[in-house]
mmCIF file with all atom_site columns, C-alpha atoms in Angstrom:
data_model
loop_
_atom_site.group_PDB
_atom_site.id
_atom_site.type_symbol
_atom_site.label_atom_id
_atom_site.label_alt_id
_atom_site.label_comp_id
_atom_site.label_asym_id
_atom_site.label_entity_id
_atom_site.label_seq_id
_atom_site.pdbx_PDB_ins_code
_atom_site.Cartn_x
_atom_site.Cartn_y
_atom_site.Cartn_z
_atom_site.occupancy
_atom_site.B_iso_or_equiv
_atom_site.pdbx_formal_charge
_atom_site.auth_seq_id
_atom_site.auth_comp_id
_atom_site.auth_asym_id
_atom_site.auth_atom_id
_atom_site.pdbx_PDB_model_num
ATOM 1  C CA . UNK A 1 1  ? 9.903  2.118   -1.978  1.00 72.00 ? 140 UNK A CA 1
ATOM 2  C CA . UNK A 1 2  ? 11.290 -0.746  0.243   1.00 79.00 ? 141 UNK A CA 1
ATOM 3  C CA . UNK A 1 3  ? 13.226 1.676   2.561   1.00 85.00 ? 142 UNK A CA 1
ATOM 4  C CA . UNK A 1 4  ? 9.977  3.887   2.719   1.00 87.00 ? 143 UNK A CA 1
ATOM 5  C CA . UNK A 1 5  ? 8.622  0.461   4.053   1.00 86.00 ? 144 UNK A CA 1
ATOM 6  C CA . UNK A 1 6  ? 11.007 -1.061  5.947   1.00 87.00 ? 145 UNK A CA 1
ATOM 7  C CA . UNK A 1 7  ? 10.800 2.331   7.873   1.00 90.00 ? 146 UNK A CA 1
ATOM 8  C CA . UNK A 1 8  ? 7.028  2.453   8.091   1.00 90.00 ? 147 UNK A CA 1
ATOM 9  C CA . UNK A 1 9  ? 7.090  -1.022  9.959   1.00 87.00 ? 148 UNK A CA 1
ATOM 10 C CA . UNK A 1 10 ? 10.050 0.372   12.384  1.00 90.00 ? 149 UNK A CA 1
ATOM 11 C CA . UNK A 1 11 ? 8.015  3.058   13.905  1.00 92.00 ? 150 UNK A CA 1
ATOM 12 C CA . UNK A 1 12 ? 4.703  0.871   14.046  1.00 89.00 ? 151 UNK A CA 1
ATOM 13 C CA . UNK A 1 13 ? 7.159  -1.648  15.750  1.00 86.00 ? 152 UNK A CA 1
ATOM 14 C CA . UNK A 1 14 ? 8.432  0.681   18.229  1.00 91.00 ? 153 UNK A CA 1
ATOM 15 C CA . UNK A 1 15 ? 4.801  2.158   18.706  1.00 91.00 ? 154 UNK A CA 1
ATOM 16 C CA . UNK A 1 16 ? 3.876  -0.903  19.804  1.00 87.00 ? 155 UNK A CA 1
ATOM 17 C CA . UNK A 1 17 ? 6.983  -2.095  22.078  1.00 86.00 ? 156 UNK A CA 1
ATOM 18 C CA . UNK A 1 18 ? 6.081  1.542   23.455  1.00 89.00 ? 157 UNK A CA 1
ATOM 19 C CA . UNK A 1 19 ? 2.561  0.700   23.964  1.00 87.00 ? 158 UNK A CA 1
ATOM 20 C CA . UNK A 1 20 ? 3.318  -2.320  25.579  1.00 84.00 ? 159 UNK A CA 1
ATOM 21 C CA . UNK A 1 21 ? 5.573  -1.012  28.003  1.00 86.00 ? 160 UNK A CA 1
ATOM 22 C CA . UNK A 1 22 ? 3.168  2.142   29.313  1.00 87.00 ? 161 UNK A CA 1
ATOM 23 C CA . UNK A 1 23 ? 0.289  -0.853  29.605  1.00 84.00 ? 162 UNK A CA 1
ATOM 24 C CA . UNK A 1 24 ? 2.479  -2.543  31.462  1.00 83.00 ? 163 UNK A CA 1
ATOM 25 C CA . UNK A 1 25 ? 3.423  -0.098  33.711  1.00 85.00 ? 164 UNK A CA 1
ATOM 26 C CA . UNK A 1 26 ? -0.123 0.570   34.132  1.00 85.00 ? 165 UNK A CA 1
ATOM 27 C CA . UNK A 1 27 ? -1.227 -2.710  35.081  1.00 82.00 ? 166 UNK A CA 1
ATOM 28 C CA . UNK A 1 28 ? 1.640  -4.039  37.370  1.00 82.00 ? 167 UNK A CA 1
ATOM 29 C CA . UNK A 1 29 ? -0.695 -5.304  39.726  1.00 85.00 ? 168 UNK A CA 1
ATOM 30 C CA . UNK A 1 30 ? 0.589  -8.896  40.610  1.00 86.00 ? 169 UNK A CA 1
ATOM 31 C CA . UNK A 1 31 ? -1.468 -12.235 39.651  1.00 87.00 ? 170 UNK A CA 1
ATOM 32 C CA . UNK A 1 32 ? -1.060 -15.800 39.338  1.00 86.00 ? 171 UNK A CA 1
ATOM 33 C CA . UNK A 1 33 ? -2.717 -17.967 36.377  1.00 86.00 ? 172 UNK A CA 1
ATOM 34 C CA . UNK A 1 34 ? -3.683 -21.177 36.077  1.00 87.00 ? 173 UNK A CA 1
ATOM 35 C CA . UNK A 1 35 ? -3.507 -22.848 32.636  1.00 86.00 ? 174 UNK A CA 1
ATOM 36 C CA . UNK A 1 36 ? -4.587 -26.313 32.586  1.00 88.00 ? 175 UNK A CA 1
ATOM 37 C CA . UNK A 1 37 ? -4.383 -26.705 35.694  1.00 88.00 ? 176 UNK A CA 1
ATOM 38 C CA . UNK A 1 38 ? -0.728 -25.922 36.383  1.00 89.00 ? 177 UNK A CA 1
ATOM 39 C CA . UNK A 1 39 ? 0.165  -23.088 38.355  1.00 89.00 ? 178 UNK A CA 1
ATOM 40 C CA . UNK A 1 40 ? 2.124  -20.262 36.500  1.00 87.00 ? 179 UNK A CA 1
ATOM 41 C CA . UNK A 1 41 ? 4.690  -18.191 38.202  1.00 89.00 ? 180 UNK A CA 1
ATOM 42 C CA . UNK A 1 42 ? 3.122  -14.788 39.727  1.00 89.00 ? 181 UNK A CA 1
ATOM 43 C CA . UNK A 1 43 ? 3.801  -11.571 37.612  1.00 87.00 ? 182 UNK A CA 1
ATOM 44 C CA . UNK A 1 44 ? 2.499  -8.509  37.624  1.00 87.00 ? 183 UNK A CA 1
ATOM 45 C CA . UNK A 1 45 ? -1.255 -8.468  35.310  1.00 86.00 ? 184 UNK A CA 1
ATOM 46 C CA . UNK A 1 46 ? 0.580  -6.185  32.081  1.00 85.00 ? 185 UNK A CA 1
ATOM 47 C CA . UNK A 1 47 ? 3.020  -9.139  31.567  1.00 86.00 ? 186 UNK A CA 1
ATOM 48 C CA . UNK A 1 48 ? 0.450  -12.029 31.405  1.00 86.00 ? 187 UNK A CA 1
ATOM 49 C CA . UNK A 1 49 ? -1.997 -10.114 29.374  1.00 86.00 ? 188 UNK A CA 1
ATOM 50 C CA . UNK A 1 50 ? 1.122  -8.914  26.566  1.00 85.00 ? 189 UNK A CA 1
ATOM 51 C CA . UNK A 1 51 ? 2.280  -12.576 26.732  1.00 87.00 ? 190 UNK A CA 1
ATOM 52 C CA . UNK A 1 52 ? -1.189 -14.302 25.719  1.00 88.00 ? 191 UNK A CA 1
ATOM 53 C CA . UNK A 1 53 ? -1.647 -11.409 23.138  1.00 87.00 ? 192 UNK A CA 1
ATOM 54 C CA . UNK A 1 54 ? 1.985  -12.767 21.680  1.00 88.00 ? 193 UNK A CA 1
ATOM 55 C CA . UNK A 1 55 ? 1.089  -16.531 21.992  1.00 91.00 ? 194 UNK A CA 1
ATOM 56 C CA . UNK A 1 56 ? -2.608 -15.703 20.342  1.00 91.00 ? 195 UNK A CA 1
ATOM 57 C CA . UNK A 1 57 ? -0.771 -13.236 17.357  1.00 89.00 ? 196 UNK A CA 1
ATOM 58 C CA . UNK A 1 58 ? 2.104  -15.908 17.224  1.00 91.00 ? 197 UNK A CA 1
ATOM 59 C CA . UNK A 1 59 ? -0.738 -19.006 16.740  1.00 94.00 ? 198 UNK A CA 1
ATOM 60 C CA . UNK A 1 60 ? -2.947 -17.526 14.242  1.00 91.00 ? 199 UNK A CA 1
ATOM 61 C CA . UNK A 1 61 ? 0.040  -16.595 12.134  1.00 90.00 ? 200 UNK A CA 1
ATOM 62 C CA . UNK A 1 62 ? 0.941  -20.167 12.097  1.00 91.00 ? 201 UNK A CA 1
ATOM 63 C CA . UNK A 1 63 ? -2.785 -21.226 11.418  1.00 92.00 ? 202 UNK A CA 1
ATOM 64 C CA . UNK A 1 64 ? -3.246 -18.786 8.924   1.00 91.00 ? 203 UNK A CA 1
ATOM 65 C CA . UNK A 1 65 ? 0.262  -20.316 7.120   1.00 91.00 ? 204 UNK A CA 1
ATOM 66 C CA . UNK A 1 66 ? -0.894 -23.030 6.271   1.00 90.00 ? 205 UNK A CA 1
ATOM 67 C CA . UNK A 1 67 ? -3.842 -22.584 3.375   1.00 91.00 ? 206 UNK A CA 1
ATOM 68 C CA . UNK A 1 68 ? -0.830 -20.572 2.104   1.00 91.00 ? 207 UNK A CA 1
ATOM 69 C CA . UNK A 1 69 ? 1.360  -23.437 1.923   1.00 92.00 ? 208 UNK A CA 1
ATOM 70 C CA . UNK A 1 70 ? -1.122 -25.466 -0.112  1.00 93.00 ? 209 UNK A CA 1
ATOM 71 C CA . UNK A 1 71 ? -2.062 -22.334 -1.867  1.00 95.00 ? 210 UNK A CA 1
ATOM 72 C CA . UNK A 1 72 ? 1.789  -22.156 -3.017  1.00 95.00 ? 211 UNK A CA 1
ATOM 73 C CA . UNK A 1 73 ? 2.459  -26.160 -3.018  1.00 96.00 ? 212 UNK A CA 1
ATOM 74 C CA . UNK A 1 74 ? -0.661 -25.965 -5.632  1.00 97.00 ? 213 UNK A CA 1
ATOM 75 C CA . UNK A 1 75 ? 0.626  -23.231 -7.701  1.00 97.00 ? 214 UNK A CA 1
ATOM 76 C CA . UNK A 1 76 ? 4.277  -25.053 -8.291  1.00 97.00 ? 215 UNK A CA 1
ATOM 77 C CA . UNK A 1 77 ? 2.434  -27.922 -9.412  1.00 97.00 ? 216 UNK A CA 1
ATOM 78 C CA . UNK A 1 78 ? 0.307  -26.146 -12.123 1.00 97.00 ? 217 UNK A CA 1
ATOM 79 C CA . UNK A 1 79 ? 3.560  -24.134 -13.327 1.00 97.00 ? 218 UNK A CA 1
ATOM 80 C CA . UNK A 1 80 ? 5.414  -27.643 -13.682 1.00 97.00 ? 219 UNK A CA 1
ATOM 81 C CA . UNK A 1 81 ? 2.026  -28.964 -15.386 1.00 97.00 ? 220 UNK A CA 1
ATOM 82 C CA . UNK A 1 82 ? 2.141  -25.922 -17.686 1.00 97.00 ? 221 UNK A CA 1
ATOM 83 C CA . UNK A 1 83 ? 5.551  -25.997 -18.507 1.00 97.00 ? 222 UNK A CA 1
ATOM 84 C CA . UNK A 1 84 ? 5.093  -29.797 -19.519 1.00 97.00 ? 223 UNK A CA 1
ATOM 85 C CA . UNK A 1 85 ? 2.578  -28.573 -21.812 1.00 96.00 ? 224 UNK A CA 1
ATOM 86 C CA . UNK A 1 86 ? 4.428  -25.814 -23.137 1.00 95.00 ? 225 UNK A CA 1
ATOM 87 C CA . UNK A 1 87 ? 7.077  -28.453 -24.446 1.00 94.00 ? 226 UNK A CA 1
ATOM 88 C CA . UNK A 1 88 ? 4.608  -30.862 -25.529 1.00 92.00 ? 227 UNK A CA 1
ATOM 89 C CA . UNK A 1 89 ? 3.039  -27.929 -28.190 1.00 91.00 ? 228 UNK A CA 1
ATOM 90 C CA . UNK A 1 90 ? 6.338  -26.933 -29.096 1.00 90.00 ? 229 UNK A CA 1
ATOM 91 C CA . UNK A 1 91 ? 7.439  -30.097 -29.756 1.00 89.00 ? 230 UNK A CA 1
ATOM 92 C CA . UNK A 1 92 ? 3.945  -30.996 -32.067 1.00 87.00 ? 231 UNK A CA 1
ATOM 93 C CA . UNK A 1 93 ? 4.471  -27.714 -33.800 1.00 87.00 ? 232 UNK A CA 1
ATOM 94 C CA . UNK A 1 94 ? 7.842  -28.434 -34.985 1.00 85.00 ? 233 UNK A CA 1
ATOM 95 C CA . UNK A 1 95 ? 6.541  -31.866 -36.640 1.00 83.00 ? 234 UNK A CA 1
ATOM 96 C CA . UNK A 1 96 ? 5.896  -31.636 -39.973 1.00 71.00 ? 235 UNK A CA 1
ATOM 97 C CA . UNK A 1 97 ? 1.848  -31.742 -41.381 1.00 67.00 ? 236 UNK A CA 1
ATOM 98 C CA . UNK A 1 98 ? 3.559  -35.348 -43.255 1.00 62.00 ? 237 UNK A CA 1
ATOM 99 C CA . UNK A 1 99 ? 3.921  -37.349 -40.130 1.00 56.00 ? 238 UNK A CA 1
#
């Protein structure tokens, strides 16, 4: 099943490198762009538009990592908390009814 998926995400992968390449042959049409008001090097319009596509893909992965962080940093806590408790039962049911 891996291999099935590992190959799945190869061909959308190369889809999209393929994509990316006939849009940017279709839009070579050179620009310049001002972000914050520096001047960026002129490239042709495909280019800028595939790179602020990456940059906006690459930042909401990175924004969207983080409630799964806590989400995980949350979970190892509660296993430790459970496994604490675990021990603390075992231990109380191995006392005798006497003490």
């Amino acid at each position: 099943m891996r291999t099935i998926g590992f190959w799945v995400y190869t061909i959308i992968l190369l889809v999209a490198l393929f994509g990316g390449y006939l849009f940017n042959l279709e839009n070579n049409l050179p620009v310049s762009v001002m972000v914050f008001g520096h001047q960026l090097p002129e490239l042709s319009l495909g280019v800028w538009l595939l790179a602020f596509c990456l940059v906006g893909l690459l930042i909401g992965m990175f924004v969207s990592l983080l409630p799964s962080l806590d989400h995980r940093r949350r979970v190892a806590a509660l296993k430790r908390q459970n496994r604490q408790l675990e021990q603390e039962v075992q231990l109380l049911r191995s006392q005798s009814l006497r003490d």
